[in-house]
Coordinates of C-alpha atoms in Angstrom, one line a residue:
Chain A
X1 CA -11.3 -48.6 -28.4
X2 CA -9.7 -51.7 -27.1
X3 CA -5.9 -51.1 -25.3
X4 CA -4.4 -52.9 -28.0
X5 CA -6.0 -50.5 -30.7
X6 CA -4.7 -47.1 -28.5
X7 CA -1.5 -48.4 -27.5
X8 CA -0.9 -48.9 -31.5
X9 CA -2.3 -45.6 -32.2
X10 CA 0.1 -42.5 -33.4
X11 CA -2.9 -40.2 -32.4
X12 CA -2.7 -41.8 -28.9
X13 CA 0.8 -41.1 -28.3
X14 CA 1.1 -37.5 -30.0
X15 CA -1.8 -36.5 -28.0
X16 CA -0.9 -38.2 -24.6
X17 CA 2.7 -36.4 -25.3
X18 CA 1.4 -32.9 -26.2
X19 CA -0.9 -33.3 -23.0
X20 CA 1.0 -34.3 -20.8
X21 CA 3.8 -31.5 -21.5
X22 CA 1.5 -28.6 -21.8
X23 CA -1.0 -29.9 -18.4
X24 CA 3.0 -29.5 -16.5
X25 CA 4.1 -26.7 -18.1
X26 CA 0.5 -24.7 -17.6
X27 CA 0.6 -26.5 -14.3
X28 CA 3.9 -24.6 -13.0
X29 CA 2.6 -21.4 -14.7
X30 CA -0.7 -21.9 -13.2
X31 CA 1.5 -20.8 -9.3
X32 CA 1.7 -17.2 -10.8
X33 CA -1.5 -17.0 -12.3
X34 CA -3.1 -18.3 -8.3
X35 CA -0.5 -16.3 -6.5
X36 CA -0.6 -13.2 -8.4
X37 CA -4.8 -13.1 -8.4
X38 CA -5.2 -13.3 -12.1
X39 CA -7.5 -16.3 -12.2
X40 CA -10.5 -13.9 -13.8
X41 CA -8.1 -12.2 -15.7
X42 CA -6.5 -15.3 -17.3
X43 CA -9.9 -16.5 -17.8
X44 CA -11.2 -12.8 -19.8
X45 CA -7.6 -13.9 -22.0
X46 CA -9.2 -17.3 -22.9
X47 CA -12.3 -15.7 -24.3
X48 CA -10.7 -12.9 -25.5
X49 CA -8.6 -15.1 -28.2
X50 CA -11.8 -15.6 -30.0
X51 CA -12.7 -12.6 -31.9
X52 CA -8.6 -13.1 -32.8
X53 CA -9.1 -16.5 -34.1
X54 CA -11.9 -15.6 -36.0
X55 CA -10.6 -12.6 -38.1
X56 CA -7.2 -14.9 -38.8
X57 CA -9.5 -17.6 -40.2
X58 CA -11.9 -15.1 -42.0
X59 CA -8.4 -13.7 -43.5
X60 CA -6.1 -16.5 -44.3
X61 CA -8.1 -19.8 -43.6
X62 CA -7.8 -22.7 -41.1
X63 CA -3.9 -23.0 -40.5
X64 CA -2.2 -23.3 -37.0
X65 CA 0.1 -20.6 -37.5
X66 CA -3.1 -18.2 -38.2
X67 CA -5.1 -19.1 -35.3
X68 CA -1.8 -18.6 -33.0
X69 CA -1.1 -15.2 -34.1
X70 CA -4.8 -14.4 -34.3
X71 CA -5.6 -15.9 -30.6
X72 CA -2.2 -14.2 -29.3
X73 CA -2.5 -10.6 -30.7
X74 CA -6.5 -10.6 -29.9
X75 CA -6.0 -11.8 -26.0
X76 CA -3.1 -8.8 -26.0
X77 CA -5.3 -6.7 -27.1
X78 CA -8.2 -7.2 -24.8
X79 CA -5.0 -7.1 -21.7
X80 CA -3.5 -4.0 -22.6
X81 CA -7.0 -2.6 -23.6
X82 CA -8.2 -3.2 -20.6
X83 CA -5.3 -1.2 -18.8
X84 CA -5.4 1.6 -21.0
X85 CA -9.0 2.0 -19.8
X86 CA -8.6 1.7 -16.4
X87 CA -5.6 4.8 -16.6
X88 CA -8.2 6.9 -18.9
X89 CA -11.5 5.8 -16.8
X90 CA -13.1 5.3 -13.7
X91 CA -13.7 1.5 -14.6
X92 CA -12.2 -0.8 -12.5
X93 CA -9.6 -3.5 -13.6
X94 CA -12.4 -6.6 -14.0
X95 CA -15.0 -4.2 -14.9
X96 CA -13.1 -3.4 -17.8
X97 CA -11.8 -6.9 -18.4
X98 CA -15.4 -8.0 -18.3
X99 CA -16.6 -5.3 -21.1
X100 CA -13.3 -5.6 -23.4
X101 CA -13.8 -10.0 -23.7
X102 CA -17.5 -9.8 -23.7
X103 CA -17.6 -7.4 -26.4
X104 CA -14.6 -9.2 -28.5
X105 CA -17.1 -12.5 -28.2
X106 CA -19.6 -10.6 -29.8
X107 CA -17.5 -9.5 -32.4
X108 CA -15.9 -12.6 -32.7
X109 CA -19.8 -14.2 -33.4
X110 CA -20.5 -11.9 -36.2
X111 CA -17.2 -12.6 -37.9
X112 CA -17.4 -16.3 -37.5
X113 CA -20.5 -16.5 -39.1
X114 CA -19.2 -14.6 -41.9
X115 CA -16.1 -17.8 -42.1
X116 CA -18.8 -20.1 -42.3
X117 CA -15.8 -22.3 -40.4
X118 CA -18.3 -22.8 -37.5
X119 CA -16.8 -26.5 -36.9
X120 CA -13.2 -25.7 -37.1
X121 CA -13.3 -22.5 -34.7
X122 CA -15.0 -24.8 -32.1
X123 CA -12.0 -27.0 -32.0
X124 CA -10.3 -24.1 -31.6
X125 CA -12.1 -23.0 -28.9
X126 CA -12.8 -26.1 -27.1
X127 CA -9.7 -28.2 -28.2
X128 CA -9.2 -31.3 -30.8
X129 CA -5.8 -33.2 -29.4
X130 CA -6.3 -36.2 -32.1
X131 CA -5.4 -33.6 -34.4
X132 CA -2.2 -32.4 -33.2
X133 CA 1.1 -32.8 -36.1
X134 CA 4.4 -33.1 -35.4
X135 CA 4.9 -29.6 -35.7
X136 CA 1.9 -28.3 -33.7
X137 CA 3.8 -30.9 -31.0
X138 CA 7.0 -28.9 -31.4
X139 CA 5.6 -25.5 -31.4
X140 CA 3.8 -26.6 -27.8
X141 CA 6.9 -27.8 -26.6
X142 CA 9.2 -25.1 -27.4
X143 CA 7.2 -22.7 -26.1
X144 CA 6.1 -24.7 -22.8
X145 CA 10.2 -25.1 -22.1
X146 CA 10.6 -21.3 -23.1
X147 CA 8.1 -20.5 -20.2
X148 CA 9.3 -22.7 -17.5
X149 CA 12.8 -21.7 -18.5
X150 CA 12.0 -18.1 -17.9
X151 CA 9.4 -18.3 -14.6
X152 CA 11.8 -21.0 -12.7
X153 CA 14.9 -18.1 -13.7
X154 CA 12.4 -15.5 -12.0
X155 CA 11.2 -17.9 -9.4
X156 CA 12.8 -15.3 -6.5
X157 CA 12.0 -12.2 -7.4
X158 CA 8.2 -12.9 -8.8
X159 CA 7.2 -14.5 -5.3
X160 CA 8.4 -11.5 -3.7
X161 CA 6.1 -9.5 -6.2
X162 CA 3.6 -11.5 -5.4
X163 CA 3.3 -11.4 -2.1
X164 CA 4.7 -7.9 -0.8
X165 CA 5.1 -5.6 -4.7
X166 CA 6.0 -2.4 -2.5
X167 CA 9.0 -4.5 -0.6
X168 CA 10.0 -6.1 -3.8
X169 CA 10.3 -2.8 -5.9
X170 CA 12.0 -1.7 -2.8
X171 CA 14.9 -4.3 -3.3
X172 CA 15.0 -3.3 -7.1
X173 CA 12.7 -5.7 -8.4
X174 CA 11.2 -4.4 -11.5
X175 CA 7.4 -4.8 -10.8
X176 CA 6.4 -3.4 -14.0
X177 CA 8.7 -5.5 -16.3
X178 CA 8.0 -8.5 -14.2
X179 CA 3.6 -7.8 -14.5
X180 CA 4.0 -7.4 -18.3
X181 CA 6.3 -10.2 -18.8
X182 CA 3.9 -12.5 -16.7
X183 CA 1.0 -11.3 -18.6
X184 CA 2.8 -11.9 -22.0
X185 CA 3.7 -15.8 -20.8
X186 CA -0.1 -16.6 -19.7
X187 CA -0.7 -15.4 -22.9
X188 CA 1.5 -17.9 -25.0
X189 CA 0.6 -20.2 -22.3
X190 CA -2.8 -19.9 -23.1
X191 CA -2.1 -19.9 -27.2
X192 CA -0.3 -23.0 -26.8
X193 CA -3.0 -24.8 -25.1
X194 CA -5.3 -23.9 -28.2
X195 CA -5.4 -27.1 -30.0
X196 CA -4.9 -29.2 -27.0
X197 CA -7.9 -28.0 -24.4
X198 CA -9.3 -25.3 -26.7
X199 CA -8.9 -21.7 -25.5
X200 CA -11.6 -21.7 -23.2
X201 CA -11.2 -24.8 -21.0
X202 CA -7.7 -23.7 -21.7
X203 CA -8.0 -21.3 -18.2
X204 CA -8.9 -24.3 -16.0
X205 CA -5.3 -26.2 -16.6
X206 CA -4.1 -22.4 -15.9
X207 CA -5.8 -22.2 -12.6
X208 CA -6.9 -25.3 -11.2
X209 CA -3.5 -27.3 -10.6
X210 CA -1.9 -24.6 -8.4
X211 CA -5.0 -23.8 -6.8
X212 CA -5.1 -27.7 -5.4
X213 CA -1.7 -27.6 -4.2
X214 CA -2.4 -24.4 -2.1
X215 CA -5.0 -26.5 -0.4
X216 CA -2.4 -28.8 1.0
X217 CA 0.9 -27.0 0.9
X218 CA 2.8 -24.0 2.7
X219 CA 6.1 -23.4 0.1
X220 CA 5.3 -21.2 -3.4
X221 CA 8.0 -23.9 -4.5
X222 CA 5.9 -27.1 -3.4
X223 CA 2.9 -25.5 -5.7
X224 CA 4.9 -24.7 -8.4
X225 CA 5.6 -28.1 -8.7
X226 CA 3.5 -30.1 -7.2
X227 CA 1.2 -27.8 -9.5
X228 CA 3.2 -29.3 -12.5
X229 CA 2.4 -33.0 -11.7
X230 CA -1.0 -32.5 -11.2
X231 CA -1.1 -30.6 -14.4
X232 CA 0.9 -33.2 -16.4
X233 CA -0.1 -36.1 -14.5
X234 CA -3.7 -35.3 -15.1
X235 CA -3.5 -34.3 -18.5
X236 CA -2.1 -37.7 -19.3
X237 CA -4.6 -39.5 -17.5
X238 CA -7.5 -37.5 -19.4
X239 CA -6.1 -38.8 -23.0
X240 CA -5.9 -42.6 -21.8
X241 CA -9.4 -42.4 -20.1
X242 CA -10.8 -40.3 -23.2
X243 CA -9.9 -43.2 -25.8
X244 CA -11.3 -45.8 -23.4
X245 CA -14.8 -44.0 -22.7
X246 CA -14.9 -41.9 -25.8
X247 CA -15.3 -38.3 -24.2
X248 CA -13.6 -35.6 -25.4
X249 CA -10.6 -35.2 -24.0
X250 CA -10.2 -31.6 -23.5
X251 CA -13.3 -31.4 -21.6
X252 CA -12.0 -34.6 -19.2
X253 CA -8.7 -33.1 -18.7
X254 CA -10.5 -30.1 -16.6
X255 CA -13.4 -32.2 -15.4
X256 CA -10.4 -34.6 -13.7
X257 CA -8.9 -31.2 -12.6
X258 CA -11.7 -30.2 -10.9
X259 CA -12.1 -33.1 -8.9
X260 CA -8.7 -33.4 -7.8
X261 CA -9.1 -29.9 -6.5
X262 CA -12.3 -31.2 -5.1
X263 CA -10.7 -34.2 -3.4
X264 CA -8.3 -31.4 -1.8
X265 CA -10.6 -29.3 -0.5
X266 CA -12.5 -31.8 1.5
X267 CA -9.2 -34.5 2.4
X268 CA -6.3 -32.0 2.8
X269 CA -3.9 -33.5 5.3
X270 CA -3.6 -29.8 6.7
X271 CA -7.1 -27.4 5.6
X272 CA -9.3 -29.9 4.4
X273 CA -12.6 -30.2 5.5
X274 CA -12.6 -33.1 7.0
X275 CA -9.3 -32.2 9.1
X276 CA -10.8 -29.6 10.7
X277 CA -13.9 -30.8 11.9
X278 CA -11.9 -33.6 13.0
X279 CA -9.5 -31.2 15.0
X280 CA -11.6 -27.9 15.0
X281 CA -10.6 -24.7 13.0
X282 CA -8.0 -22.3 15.8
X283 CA -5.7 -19.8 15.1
X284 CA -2.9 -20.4 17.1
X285 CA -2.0 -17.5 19.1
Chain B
X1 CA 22.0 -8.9 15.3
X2 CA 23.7 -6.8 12.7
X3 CA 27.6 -7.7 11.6
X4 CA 28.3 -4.6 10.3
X5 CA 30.8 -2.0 12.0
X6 CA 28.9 1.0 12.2
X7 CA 30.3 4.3 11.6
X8 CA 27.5 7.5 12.2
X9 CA 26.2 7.0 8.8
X10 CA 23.9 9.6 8.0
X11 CA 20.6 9.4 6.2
X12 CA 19.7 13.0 4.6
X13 CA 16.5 13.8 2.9
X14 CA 16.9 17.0 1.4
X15 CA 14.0 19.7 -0.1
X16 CA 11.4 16.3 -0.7
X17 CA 8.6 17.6 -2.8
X18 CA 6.6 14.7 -4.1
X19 CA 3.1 14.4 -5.4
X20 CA 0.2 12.0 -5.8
X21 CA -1.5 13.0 -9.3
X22 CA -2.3 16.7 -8.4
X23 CA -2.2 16.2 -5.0
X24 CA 0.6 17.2 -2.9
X25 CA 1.8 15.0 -0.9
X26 CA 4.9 16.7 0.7
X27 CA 6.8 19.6 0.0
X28 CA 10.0 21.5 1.2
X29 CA 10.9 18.1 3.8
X30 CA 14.5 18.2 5.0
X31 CA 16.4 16.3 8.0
X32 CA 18.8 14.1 8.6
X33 CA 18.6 11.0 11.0
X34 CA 21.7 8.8 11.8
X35 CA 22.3 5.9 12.6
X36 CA 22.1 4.4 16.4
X37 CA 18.8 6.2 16.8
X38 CA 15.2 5.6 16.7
X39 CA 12.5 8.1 14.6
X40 CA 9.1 8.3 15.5
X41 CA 7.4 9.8 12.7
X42 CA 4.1 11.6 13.9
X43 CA 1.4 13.3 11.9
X44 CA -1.9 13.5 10.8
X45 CA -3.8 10.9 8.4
X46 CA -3.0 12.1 5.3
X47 CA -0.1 14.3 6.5
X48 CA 2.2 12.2 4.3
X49 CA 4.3 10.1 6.8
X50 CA 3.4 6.4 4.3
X51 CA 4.4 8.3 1.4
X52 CA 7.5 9.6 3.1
X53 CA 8.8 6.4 4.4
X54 CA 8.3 5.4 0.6
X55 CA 9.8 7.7 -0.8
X56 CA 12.8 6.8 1.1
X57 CA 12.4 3.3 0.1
X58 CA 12.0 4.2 -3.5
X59 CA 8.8 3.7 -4.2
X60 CA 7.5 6.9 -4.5
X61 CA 9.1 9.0 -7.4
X62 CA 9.7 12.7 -5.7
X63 CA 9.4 15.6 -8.1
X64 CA 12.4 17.5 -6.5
X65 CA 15.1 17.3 -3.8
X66 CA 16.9 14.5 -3.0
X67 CA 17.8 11.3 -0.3
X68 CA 20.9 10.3 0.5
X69 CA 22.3 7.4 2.4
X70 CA 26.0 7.6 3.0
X71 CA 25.8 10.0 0.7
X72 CA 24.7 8.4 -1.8
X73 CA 21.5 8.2 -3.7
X74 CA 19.0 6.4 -1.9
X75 CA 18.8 3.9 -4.9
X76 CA 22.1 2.6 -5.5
X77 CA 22.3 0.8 -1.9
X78 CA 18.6 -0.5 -2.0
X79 CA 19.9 -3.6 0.1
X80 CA 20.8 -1.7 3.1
X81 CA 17.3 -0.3 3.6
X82 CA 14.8 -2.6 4.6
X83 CA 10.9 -1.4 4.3
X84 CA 7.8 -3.3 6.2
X85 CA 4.4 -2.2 4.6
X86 CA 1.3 -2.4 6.8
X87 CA 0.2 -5.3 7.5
X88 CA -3.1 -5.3 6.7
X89 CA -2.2 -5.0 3.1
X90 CA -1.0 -8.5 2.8
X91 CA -2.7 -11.7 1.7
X92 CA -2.3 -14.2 4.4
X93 CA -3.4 -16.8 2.6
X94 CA -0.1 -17.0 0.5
X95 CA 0.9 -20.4 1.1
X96 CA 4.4 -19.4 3.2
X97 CA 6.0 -20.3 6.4
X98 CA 7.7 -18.4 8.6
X99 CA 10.9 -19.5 7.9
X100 CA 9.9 -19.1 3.9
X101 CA 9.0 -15.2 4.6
X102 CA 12.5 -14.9 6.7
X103 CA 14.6 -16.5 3.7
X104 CA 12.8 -13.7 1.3
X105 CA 15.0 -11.4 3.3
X106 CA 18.1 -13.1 1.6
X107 CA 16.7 -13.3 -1.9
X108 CA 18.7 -9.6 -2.4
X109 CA 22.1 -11.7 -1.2
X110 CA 21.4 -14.8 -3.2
X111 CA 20.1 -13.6 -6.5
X112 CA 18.1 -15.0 -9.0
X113 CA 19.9 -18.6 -8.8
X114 CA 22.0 -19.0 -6.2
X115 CA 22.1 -21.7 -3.5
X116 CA 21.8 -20.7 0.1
X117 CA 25.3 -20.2 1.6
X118 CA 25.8 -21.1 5.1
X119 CA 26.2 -17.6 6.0
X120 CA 22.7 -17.5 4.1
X121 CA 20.9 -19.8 6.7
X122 CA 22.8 -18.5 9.9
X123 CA 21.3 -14.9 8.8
X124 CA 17.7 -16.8 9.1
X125 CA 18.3 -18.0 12.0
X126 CA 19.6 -14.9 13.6
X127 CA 17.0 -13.3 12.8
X128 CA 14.7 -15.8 13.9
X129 CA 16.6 -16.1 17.2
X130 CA 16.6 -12.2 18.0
X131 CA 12.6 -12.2 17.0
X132 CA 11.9 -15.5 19.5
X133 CA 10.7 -17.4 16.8
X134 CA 12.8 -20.2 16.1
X135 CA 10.0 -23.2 17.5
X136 CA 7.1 -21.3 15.2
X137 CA 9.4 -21.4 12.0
X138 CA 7.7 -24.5 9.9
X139 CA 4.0 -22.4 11.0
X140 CA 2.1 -21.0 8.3
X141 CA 1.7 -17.1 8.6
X142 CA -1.8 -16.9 9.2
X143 CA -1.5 -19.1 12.5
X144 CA 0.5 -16.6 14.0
X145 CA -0.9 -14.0 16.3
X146 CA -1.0 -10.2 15.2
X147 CA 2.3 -9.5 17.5
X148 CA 3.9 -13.1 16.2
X149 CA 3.2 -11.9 12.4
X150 CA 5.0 -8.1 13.5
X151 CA 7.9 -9.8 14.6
X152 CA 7.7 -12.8 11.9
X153 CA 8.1 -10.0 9.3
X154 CA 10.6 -7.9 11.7
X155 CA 12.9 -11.0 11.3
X156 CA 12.6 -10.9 7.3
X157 CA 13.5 -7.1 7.6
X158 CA 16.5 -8.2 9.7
X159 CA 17.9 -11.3 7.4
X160 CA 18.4 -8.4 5.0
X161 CA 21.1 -7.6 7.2
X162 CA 20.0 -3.8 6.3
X163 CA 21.3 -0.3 8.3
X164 CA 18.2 1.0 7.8
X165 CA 14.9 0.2 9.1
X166 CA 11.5 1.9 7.7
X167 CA 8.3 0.6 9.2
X168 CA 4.7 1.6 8.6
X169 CA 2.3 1.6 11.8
X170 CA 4.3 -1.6 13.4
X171 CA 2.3 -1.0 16.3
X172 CA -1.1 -1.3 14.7
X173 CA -3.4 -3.7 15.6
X174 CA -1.0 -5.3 18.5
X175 CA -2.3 -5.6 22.1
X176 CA -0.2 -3.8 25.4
X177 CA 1.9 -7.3 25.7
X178 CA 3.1 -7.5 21.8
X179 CA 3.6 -3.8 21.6
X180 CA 6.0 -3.9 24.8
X181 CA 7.4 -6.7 23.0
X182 CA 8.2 -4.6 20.2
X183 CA 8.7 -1.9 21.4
X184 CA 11.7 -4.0 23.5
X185 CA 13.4 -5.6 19.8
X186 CA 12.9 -2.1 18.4
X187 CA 15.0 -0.4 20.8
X188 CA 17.7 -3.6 20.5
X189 CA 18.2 -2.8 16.3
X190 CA 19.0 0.4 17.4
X191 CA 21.9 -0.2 20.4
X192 CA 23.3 -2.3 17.7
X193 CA 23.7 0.5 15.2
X194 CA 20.8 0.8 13.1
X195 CA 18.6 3.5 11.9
X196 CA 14.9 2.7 12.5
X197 CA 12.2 5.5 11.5
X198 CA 8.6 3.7 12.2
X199 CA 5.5 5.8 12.1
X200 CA 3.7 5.9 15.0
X201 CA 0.6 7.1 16.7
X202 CA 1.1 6.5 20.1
X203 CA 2.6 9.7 22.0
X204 CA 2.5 8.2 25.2
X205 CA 5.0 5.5 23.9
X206 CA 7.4 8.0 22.1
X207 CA 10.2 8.4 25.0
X208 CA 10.0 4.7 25.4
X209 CA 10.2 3.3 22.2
X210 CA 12.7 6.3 20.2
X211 CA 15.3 8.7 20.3
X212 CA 13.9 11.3 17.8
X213 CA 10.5 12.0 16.5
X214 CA 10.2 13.9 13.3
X215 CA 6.3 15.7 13.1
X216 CA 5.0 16.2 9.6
X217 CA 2.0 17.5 7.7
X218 CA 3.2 17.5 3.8
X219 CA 6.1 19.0 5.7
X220 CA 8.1 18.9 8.3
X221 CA 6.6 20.8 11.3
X222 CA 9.4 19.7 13.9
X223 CA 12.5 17.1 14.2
X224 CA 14.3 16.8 17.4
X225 CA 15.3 14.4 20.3
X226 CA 11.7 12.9 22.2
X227 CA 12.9 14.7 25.5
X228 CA 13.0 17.7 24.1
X229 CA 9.6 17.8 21.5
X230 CA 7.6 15.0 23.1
X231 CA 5.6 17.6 24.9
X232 CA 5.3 19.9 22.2
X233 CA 4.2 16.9 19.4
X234 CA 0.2 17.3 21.1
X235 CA 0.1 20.8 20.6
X236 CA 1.6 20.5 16.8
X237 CA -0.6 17.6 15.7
X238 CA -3.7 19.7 16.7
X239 CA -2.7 23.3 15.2
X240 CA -1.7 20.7 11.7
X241 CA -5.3 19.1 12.2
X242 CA -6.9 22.5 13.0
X243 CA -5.2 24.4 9.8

């Protein structure tokens, strides 16, 4: 497409909008998902929505609201199943993380064939922005606003979870209310991504954003943020490049996030690569 | 450090049974430590000294008995005790500076939204002051030394502005210089008032570093002043290991 054909496209501009508020909004979550260790287990969530999205579609067709309540309930399913095993087994956490998504995929893969929707569920999975209505563009952006809302209120006591859960609980932070509420907002975070990234790649604008910033920054509040504008400011860059070069744009969105990381990694002003061989790795003592 | 007046406030823990599962983890535990004085609490791996400390802090639910600070329930003033987990526990790749970790300590004063008062920030640096840290407040916490990270997290204890210090194996890990060193600001939190109980594995140290030591072994074998026990702690800790 020419610039003069995207610039005087709706699609353009619903898609660059939707992007660019849920890349920020997953961008700031993404500091709890890095900071709290949950990377793998955000990731499990993603693929768990499948076997969800699949039974909706098998039992009330190909409609947003379906797909949302059958991605949201199937991802809680596989998150709470996963801790009621590990209280009633000797599994591990990712051991039974691992077993409860792989075996939802599978499900999901027998009930998928039986929708015959093949097409439409790998949207789902793997996004389709140029699809996005008006109301799939408020539902992202209600609940995006919800989440920051809530995770900037809880800024304080969710670091200090975070970091030290034993000194937190013993200033009265409630740990347990604060694990499940987390788990519950990666979970809508993830849902909300659906149409944009697709559940799957949905996991890399969860984790990648935050995970750059702790390359180059020492403040939880600096990667919040700074996780935010990479998450937004990549997003949006994915949907221009995607209409010039005709990729899809889901797919760009984490490719770009990945090579930002990338660029941190090896040209961090502070860790990267390159700064240490230039000034030799020491503990300062 | 501390701008509280103290009066001998009195921390009593009373007939502590608590359990892990099926295990039990102390039983029949009673004594009460005040405030001006340092406790050494000495006793075997696995003779229930972490889980006592967090019980005290709240963290471990107790089956029976009670604590009491002032007396009152332990849990009602949570802000006046301040609790330092082992360090080896942490991650010290969470991206935080020194002065970040010190201004956690006034997240119970600020709340979930509030701006840091002045009084806020001279608390920080107080406690950065009394802890010799002020120059290594913008460093990252894993470029400290293990006796600068001790003291780093000593000063978030202390920006709490608790009365009531509990700290689990402070002294691990540290080498002769950073232990004196401790050993030295330790002894300072209680002149100015506080109540510090610290487990501890080092009996040659106990009449330098404290005032009391309290033996247990799921419960409590002896609690007296170090002058009077210190030579007997030896002999306890090897009839508790023996049995």
């Amino acid at each position: 497409m020419s610039w003069q054909e995207i610039i005087n496209s709706p699609f353009f501009w619903r898609a660059l909008t939707i992007a660019m508020i849920i890349g920020f909004a997953n961008g700031c979550l993404s500091c709890h998902v890095v900071l709290r260790k949950s990377s793998l287990v955000v990731g499990a969530y993603a693929h768990g929505t499948l076997p969800g999205i699949a039974t909706a579609v098998l039992l009330g067709g190909v409609t947003m609201i379906n797909v949302f309540v059958g991605a949201a309930a199937s991802a809680l399913l596989i998150g709470l199943g996963s801790v009621w095993l590990v209280r009633h087994s000797r599994v591990d956490h990712h051991s039974a993380l691992a077993l409860m998504w792989t075996a939802g995929a599978a499900i999901g893969l027998f009930i998928i064939d039986r929708t015959g929707a093949t097409q439409e569920l790998e949207g789902w999975m793997f996004g389709y922005i140029l699809t996005i209505s008006d109301q799939d563009l408020w539902t992202s952006f209600i609940v995006s606003s919800l989440t920051l809302i809530i995770v900037v209120v809880l800024q304080r006591p969710l670091l200090l979870m975070h970091f030290e859960p034993d000194v937190a609980a013993s200033v009265g932070v409630p740990v347990k209310f604060l694990h499940y509420l987390l788990v519950t907002l990666f979970v809508l975070a993830l849902v909300s991504s659906l149409q944009a990234v697709g559940a799957i790649l949905a996991t890399a604008t969860l984790v990648l954003p935050a995970l750059t910033m702790t390359q180059v920054a020492d403040s939880p509040r600096k990667v919040f943020w700074g996780g935010g504008l990479i998450g937004g400011g990549v997003a949006g860059l994915a949907i221009v490049l995607s209409h010039l070069i005709s990729v899809r744009p889901g797919a760009l969105i984490v490719v770009l996030l990945a090579l930002v990381f990338g660029m941190a990694v090896v040209f961090g002003p502070k860790y990267g690569i390159l700064h240490r061989l230039r000034h030799g790795a020491h503990r300062h003592c | 450090m501390s701008k509280h007046e103290h009066q001998p406030h009195e921390l009593q823990v009373r007939d502590l049974h608590a359990h892990y599962g099926k295990i039990c983890a102390l039983h029949d535990l009673s004594f009460t430590a005040t405030c001006h004085r340092g406790v050494a609490l000495v006793g075997p791996n696995g003779g229930g000294k972490s889980t006592l400390l967090k019980a005290i802090a709240g963290l471990v639910a107790h089956d029976s008995g009670e604590i009491l600070w002032q007396g009152e329930p332990v849990g009602r003033r949570r802000w006046e005790i301040a609790y330092l987990p082992q360090r080896e526990e942490l991650d010290w790749n969470f991206p935080i500076t020194v002065e970040g970790l010190v201004e956690m300590g006034r997240y119970p004063h600020v709340g979930l939204m509030g701006r840091f008062s002045q009084q806020d920030r001279e608390a920080v640096d107080a406690a950065l002051e009394y802890v010799a840290m002020q120059d290594l407040r913008h460093r990252h916490i894993s470029q400290l030394s293990g006796g600068q990270q001790q003291r780093a997290f000593l000063a978030r204890a202390l920006a709490q502005q608790p009365h009531v210090f509990l700290l689990d194996e402070p002294f691990t890990g540290l080498d002769h210089e950073a232990r004196e060193r401790l050993h030295i600001l330790l002894k300072g939190l209680t002149e100015q008032g506080s109540l510090l109980i610290a487990s501890h594995h080092d009996l040659n140290t106990l009449k330098q570093g404290f005032d009391d030591v309290l033996v247990v072994n799921q419960s409590k074998l002896a609690f007296g002043p170090v002058e009077e026990l210190a030579d007997q702690v030896q002999g306890l800790l090897e009839g508790a290991v023996m049995s």
